[in-house]
Short mmCIF file of C-alpha atoms and ligand atoms in Angstrom, two decimals:
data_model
loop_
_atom_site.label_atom_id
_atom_site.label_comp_id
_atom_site.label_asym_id
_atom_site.label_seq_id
_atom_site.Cartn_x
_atom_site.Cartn_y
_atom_site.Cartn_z
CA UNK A 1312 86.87 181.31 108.48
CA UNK A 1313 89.78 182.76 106.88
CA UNK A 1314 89.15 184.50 103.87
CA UNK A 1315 92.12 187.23 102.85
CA UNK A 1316 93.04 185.66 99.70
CA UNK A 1317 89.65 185.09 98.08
CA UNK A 1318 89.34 188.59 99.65
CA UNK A 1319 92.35 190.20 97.53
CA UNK A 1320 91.79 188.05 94.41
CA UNK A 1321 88.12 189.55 94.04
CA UNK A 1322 89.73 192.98 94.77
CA UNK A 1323 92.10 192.76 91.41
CA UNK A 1324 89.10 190.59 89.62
CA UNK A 1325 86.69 193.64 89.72
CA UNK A 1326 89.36 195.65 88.07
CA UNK A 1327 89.36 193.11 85.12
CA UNK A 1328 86.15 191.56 84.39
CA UNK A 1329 82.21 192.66 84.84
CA UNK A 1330 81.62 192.30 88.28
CA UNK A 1331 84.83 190.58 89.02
CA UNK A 1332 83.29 187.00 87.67
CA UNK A 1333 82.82 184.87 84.52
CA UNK A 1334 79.60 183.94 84.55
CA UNK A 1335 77.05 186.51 87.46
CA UNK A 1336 76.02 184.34 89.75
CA UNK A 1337 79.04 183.04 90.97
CA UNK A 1338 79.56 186.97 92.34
CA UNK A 1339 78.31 187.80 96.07
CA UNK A 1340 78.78 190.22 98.65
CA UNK A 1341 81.42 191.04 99.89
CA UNK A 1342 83.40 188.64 98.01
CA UNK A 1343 82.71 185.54 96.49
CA UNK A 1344 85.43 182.49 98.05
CA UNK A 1345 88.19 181.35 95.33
CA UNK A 1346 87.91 177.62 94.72
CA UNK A 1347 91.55 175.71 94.78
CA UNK A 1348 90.44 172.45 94.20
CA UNK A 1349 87.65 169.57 94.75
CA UNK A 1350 86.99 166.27 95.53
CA UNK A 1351 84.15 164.60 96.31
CA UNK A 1352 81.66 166.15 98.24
CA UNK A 1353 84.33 168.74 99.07
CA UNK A 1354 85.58 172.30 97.34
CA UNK A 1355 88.12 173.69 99.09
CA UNK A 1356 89.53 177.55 98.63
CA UNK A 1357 92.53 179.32 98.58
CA UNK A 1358 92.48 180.36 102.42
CA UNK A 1359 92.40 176.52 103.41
CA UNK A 1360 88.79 176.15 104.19
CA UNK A 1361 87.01 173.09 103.12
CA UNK A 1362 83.43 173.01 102.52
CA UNK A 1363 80.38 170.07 101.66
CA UNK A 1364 79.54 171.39 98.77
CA UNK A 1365 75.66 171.33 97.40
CA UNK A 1366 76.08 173.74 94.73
CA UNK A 1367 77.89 171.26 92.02
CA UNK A 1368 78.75 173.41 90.02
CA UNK A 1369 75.07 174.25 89.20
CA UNK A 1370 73.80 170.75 88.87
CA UNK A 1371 76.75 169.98 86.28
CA UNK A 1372 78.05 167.09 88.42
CA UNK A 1373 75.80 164.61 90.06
CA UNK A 1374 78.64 161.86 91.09
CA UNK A 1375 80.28 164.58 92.73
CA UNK A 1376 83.90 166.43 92.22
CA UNK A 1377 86.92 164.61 90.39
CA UNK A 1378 84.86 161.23 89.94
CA UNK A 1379 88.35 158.64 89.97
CA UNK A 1380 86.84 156.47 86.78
CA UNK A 1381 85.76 159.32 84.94
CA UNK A 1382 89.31 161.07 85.50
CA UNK A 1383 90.89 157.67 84.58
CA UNK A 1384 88.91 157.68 81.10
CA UNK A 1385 89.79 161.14 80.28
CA UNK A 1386 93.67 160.47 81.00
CA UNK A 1387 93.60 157.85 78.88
CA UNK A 1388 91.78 160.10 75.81
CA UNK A 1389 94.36 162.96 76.30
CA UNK A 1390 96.85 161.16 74.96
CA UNK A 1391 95.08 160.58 72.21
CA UNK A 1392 94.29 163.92 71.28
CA UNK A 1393 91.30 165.84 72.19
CA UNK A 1394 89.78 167.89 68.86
CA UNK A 1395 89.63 166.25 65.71
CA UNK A 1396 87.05 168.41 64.04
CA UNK A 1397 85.81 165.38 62.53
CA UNK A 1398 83.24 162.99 63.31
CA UNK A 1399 84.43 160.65 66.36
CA UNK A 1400 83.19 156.59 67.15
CA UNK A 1401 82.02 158.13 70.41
CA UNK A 1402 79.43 160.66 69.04
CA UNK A 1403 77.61 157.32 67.81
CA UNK A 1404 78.48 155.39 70.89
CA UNK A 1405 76.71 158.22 73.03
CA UNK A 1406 73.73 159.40 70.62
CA UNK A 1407 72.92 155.89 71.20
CA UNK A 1408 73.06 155.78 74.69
CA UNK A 1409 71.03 159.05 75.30
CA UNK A 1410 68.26 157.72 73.02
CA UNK A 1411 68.08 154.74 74.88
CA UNK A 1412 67.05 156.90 78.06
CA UNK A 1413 65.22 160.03 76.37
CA UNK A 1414 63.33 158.14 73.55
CA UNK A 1415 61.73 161.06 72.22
CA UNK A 1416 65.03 162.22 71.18
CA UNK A 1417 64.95 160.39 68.34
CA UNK A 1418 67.92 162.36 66.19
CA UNK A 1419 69.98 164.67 68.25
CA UNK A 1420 72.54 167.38 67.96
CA UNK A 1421 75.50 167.99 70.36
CA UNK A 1422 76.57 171.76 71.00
CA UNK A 1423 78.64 173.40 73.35
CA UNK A 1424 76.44 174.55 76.22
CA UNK A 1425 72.94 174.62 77.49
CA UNK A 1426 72.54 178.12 76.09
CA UNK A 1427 73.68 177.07 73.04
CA UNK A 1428 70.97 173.94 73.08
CA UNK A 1429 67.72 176.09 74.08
CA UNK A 1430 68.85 178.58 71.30
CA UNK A 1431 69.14 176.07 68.87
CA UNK A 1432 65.65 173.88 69.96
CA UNK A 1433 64.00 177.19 69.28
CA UNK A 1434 65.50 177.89 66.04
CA UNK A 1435 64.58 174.62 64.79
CA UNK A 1436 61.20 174.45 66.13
CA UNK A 1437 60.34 177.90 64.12
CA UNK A 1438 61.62 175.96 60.93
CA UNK A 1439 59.71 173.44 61.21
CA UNK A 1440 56.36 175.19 62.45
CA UNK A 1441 57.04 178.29 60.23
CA UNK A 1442 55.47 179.80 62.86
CA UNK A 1443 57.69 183.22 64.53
CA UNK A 1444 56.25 182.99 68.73
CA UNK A 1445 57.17 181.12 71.33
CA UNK A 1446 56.01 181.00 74.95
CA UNK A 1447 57.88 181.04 77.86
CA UNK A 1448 57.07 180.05 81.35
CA UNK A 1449 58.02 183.00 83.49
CA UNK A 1450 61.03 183.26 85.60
CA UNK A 1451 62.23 179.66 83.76
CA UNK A 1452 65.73 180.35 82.41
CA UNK A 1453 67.12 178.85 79.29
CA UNK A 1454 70.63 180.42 78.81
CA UNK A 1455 71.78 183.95 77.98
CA UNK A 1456 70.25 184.40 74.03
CA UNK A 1457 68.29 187.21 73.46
CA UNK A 1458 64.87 185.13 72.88
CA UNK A 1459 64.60 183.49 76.45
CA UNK A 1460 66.15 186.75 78.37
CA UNK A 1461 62.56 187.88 79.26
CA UNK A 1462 61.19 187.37 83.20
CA UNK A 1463 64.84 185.01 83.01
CA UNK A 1464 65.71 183.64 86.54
CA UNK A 1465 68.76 182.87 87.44
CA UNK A 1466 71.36 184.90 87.70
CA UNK A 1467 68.89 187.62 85.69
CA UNK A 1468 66.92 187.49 88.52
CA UNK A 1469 69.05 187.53 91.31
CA UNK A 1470 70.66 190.60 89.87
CA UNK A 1471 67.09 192.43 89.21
CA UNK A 1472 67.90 192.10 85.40
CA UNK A 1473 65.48 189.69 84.21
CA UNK A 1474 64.74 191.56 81.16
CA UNK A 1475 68.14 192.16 79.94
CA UNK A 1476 69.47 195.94 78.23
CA UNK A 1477 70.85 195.38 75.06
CA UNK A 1478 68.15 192.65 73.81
CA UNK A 1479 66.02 194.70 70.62
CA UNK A 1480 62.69 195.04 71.69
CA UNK A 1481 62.20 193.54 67.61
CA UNK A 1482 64.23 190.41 69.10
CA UNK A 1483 61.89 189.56 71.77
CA UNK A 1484 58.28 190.70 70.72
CA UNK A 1485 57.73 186.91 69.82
CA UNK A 1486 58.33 185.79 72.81
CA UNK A 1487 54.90 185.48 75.19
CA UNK A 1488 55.00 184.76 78.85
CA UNK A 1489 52.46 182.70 80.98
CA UNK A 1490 53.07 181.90 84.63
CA UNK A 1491 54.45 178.36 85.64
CA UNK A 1492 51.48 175.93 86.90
CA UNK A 1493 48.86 177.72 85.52
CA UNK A 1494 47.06 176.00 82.33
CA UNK A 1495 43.95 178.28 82.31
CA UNK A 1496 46.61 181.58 80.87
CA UNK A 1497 48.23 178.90 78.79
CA UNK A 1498 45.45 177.96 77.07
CA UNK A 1499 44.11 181.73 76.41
CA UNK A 1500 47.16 182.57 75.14
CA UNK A 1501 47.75 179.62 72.67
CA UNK A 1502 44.36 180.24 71.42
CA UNK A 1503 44.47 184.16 71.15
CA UNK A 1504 48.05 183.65 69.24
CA UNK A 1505 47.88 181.28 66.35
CA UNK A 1506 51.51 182.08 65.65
CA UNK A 1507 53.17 179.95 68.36
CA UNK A 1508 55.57 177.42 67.51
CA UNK A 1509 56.52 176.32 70.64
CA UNK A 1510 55.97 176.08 74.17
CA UNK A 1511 59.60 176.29 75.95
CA UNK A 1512 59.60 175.09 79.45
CA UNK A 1513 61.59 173.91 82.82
CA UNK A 1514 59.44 170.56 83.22
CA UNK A 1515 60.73 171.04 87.22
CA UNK A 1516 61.56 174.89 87.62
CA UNK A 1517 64.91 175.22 89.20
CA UNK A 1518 66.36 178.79 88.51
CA UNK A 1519 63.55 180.56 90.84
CA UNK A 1520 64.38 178.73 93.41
CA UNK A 1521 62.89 174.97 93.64
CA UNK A 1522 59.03 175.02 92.11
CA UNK A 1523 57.75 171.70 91.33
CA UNK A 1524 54.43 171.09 89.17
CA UNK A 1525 51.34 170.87 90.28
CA UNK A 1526 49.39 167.06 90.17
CA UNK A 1527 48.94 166.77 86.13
CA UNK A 1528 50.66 170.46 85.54
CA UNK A 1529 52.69 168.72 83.05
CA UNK A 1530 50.61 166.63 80.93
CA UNK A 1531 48.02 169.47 80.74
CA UNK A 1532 50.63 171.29 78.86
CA UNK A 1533 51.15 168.41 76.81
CA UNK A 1534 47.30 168.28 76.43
CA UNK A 1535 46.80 171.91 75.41
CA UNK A 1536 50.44 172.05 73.35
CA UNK A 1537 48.98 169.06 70.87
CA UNK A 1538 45.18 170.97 70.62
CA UNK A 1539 46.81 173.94 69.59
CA UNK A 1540 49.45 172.65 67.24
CA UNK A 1541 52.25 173.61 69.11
CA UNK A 1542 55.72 172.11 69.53
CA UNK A 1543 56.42 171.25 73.48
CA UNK A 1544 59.98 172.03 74.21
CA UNK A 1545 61.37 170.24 77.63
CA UNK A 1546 64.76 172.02 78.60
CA UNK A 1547 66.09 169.25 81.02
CA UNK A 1548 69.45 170.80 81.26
CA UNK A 1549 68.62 170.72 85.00
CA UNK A 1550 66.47 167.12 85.06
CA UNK A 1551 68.00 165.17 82.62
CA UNK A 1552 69.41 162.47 84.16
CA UNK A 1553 69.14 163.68 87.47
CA UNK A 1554 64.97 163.44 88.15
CA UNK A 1555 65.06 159.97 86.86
CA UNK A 1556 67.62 158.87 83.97
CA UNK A 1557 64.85 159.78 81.33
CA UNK A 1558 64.70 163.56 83.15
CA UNK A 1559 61.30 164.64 83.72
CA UNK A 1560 59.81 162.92 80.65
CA UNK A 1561 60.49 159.41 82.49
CA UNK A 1562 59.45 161.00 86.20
CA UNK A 1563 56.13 162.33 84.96
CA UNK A 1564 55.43 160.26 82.04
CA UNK A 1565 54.91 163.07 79.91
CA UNK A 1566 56.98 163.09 76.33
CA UNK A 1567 58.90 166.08 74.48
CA UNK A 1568 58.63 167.23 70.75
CA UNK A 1569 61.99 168.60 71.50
CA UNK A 1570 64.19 168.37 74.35
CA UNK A 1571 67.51 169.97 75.69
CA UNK A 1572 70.23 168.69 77.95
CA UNK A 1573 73.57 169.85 79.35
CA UNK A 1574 74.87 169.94 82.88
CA UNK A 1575 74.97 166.40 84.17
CA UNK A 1576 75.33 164.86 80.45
CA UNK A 1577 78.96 166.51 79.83
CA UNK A 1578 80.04 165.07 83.15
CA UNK A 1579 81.52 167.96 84.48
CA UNK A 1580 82.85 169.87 80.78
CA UNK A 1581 80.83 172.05 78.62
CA UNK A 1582 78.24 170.19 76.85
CA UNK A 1583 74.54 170.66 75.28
CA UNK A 1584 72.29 168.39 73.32
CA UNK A 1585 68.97 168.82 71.69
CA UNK A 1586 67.10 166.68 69.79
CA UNK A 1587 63.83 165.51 69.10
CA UNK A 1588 61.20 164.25 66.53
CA UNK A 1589 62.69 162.81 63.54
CA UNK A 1590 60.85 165.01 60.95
CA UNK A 1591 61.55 168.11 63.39
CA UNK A 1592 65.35 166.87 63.63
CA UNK A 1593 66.04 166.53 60.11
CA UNK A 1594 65.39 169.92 59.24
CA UNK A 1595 68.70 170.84 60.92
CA UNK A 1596 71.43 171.43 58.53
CA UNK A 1597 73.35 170.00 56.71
CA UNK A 1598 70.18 167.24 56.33
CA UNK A 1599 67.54 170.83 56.11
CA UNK A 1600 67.96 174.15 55.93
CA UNK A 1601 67.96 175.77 59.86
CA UNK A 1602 71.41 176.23 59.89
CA UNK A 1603 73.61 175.53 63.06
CA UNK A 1604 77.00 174.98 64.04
CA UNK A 1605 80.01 174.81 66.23
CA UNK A 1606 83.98 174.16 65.79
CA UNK A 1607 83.87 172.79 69.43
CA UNK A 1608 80.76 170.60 69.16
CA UNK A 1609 80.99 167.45 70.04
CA UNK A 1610 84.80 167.63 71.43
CA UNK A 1611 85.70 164.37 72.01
CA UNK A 1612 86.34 165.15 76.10
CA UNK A 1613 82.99 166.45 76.83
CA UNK A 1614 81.57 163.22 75.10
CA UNK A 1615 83.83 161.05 77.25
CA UNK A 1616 83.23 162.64 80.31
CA UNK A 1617 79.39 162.63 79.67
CA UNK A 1618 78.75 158.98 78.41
CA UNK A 1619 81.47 157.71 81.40
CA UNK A 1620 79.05 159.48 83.76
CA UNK A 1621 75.73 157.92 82.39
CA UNK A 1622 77.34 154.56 82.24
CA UNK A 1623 78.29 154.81 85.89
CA UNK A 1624 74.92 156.55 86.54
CA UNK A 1625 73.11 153.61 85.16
CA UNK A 1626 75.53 150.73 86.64
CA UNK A 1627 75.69 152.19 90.50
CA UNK A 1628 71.85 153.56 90.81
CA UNK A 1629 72.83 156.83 90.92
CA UNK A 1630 69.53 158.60 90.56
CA UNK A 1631 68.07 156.56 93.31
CA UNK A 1632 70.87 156.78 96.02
CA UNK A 1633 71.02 160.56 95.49
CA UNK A 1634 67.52 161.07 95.93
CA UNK A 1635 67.31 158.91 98.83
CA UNK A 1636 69.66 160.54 100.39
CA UNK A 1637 68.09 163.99 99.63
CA UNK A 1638 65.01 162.69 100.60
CA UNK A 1639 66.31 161.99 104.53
CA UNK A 1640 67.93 165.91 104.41
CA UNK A 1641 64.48 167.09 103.71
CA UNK A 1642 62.36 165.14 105.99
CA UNK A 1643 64.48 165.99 108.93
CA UNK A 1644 64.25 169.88 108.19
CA UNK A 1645 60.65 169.58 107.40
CA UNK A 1646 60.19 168.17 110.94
CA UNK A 1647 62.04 170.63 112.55
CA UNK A 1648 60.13 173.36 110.65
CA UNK A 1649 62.42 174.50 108.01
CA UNK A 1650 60.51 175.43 105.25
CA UNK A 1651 62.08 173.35 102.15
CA UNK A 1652 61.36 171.18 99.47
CA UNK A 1653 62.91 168.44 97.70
CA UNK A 1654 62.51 166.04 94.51
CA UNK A 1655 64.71 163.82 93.45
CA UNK A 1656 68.44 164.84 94.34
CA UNK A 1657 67.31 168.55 94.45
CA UNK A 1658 66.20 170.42 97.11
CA UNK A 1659 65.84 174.24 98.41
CA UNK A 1660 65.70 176.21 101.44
CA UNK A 1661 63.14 179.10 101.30
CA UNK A 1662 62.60 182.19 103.17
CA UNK A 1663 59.16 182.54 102.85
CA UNK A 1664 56.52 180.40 101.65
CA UNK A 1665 57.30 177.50 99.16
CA UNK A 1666 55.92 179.33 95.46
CA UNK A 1667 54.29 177.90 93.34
CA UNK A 1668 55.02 180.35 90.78
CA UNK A 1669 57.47 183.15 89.72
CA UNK A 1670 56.07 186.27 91.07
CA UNK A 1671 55.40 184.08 94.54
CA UNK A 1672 59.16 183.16 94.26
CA UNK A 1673 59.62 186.93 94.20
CA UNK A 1674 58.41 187.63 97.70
CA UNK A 1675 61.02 184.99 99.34
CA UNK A 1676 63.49 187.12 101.66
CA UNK A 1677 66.46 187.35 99.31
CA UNK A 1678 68.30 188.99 102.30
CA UNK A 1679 67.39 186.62 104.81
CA UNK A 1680 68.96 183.58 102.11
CA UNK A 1681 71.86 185.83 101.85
CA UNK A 1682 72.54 185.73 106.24
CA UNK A 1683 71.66 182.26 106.11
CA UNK A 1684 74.71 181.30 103.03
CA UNK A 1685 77.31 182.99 105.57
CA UNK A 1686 76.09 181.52 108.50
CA UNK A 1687 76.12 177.90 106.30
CA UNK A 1688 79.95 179.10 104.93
CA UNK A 1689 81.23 180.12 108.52
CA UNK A 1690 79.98 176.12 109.20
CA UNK A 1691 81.98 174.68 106.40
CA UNK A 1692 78.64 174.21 104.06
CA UNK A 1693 78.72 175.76 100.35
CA UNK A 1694 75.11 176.79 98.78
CA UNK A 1695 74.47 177.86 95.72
CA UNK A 1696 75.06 181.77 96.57
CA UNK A 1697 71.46 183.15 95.86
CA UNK A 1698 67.64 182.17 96.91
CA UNK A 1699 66.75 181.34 93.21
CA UNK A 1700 69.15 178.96 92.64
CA UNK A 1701 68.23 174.99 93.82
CA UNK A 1702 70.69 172.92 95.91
CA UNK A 1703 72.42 169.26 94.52
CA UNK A 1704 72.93 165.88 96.53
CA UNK A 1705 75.60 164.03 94.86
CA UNK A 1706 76.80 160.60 94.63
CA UNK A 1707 79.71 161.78 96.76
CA UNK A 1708 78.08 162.98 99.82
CA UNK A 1709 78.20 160.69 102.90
CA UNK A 1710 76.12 160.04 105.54
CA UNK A 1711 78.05 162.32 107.99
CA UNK A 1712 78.17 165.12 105.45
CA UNK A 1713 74.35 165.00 105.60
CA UNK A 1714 74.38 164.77 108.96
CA UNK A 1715 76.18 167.50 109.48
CA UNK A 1716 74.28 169.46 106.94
CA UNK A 1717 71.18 168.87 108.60
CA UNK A 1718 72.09 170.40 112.26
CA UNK A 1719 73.80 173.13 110.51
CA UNK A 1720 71.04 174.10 107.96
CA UNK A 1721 68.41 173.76 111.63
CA UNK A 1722 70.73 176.01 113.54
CA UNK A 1723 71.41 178.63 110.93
CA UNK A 1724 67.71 178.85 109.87
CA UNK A 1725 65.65 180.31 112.70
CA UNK A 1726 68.81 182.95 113.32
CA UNK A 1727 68.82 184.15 109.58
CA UNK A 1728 65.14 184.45 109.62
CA UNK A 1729 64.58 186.33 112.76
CA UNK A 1730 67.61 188.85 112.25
CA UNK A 1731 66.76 192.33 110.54
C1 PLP B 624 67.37 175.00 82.77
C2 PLP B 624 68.58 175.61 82.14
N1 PLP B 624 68.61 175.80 80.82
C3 PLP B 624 69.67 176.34 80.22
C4 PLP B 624 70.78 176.74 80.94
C5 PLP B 624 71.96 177.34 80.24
O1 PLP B 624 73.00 176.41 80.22
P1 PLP B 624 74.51 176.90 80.03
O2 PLP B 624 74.87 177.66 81.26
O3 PLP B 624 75.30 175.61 79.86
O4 PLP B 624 74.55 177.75 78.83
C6 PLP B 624 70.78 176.58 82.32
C7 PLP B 624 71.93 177.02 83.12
O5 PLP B 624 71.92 177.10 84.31
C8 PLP B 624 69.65 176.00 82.94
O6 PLP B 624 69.59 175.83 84.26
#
């Protein structure tokens, strides 16, 4: 694999921005590779290699690179201008359309990012409860805002910063922790702290590496959120539209006060959404008085991209097809003893024993992951660079890529484990 461009680019990069990157966990050792162009399942980097790529941009594009129809439709809007700072037909159009799938969204806000959606769900929430705590689910990550960056995965965690410098210890005092699939420490804590407004939550953790709920994990939450008075919060910036079209609240049957999407629903640009209950909703200015805002939100291209992609999602079965295929990936590395797990169109790789909670996730072999990405690289396969992150199927990938995924994923397994 030839790499002496991406090579010198991250050698002038380090020089001008924090660890050479934009955002941290695009960074790796010794250098991460320098993306050209995609297409498809494919990324291919400045040196000429091409790679299947299963990283998607983090789970921001599910019908994989450069979709043709939803290029066409953003061609076609260009010319047309692409910031208004007005209201646009479209916001309707597409408020409408991600009701239809996430009913308990029943007003809804459009901001710029996920970060920018979690931070904003939370505000809210404290309006309307008038109540300062929240709980967080340990090692779920919500975006880089000083509330949430507490046990954060992620990035936070791959870098040994989950509790980030810089955050006031004043800022983050309200914010509790319980461990993920574990409603006995829920419960104590929502009844030892009558000050909780909401319960903030990954329904399907996916930034500490894959962990998946336990049988009823979800609608015991839901259970102990309503006894206590306490506003569930769903971030499905990850699930939305990609565990089912309704996110997790469709897969599990298990409904929101408040719920946050991103990723998937801005097809590919910067997007973030929350919404919920009507009364909760309402309190958002200019209709109440939690204030929140954006020049950029709701920019008519991240609208387009994002209700093109749910419209295709929704005609071509999208959800289904991807986690079919996903499905077959998994089954034929769990029969050849690679320990992985998979649900819906995401699946991980561990290197250790499958958690079932954050500080389990902790004891996977970080170092082992890292052998195994370079071995995956050198075979023309892109991961997600770090063990906490999860892995995407898209509607791109062919059978053949799978394939070929599949004996490369077997061979590279056993040698990453094994080697010191
Ligand atoms: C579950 C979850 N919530 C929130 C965020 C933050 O979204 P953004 O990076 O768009 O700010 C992420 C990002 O990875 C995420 O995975």
């Amino acid at each position: 694999m030839k790499s002496e461009k991406s090579r010198q680019l991250y050698r002038e990069a380090i020089d001008l921005m924090p660890g050479g990157v934009s955002s941290p966990v695009r960074a790796f050792k010794p250098h991460p590779i320098y993306v050209a162009k995609a297409k498809g399942s494919r990324i291919y980097d400045v040196d000429g290699n091409e790679f299947i790529d299963y990283c998607m941009a983090f789970g921001a594009l599910i019908l994989g690179h450069a979709n043709e129809e939803v290029k066409e439709e953003i061609k076609k809007k260009i010319e047309e201008g692409w910031i208004y700072g007005t209201p646009i037909e479209l916001e309707v159009e597409y408020a409408k359309l991600i009701r239809k799938h996430f009913p308990s969204m029943e007003m809804l806000r459009f901001v710029n990012t996920g970060s920018e959606a979690t931070m904003s769900a939370l505000r809210v929430a404290r309006g309307f409860t008038g109540k300062e705590k929240i709980v967080k689910i340990e090692g779920s990550f919500h975006g880089s805002h000083e509330a949430v960056l507490v046990k954060a995965g992620s990035g936070a965690t791959t870098f040994g910063i989950p509790n980030s410098a810089g955050v006031p210890t004043d800022f983050v005092k309200n914010t509790l922790q319980v461990p993920y699939n574990d409603t006995e420490t829920l419960s104590e804590v929502l009844e030892k702290n009558k000050d909780v407004s909401a319960v903030i939550m990954e329904p399907v953790m996916a930034n500490a590496s894959l962990i998946t709920p336990k049988e009823d994990y979800l609608k015991e939450v839901r259970k102990i959120t309503n006894e206590n008075d306490v506003l569930l919060i769903f971030d499905e910036i990850i699930t939305g539209f990609r565990l089912a079209m309704g996110g997790a609240q469709e897969f599990y049957g298990v409904k929101a006060d408040i719920t946050t999407l991103g990723k998937i629903a801005g097809g590919g640009f910067p997007i973030g959404i929350y919404g919920g209950r009507r009364e909760i909703m309402e309190l958002v200015a200019p209709s109440g008085n939690v204030y929140q805002a954006g020049t950029f939100s709701g920019n008519p291209i991240s609208l387009l991209a994002g209700y093109a992609t749910v419209k295709i999602l929704e005609r071509e079965k999208v959800v289904e097809k991807t986690s079919k295929k996903a499905e077959e990936l998994f089954k034929a590395l769990k029969d050849q003893g690679v320990e992985s797990a998979q649900i819906s169109s995401m699946f991980c790789v561990y290197f250790g024993e499958i958690p079932r909670n954050y500080s389990e996730a902790l004891r996977l072999n970080k170092d082992a992951f890292m052998r195994f990405f370079w071995r995956l690289l050198e075979k023309g396969i892109y991961f997600p660079p770090s063990q906490f992150e999860v892995c995407f199927m898209s509607h791109a990938h062919s059978k053949e890529d799978v394939a070929k995924t599949i004996d490369a994923i077997i061979d590279a397994y056993d040698k990453s484990r094994n080697e010191r």
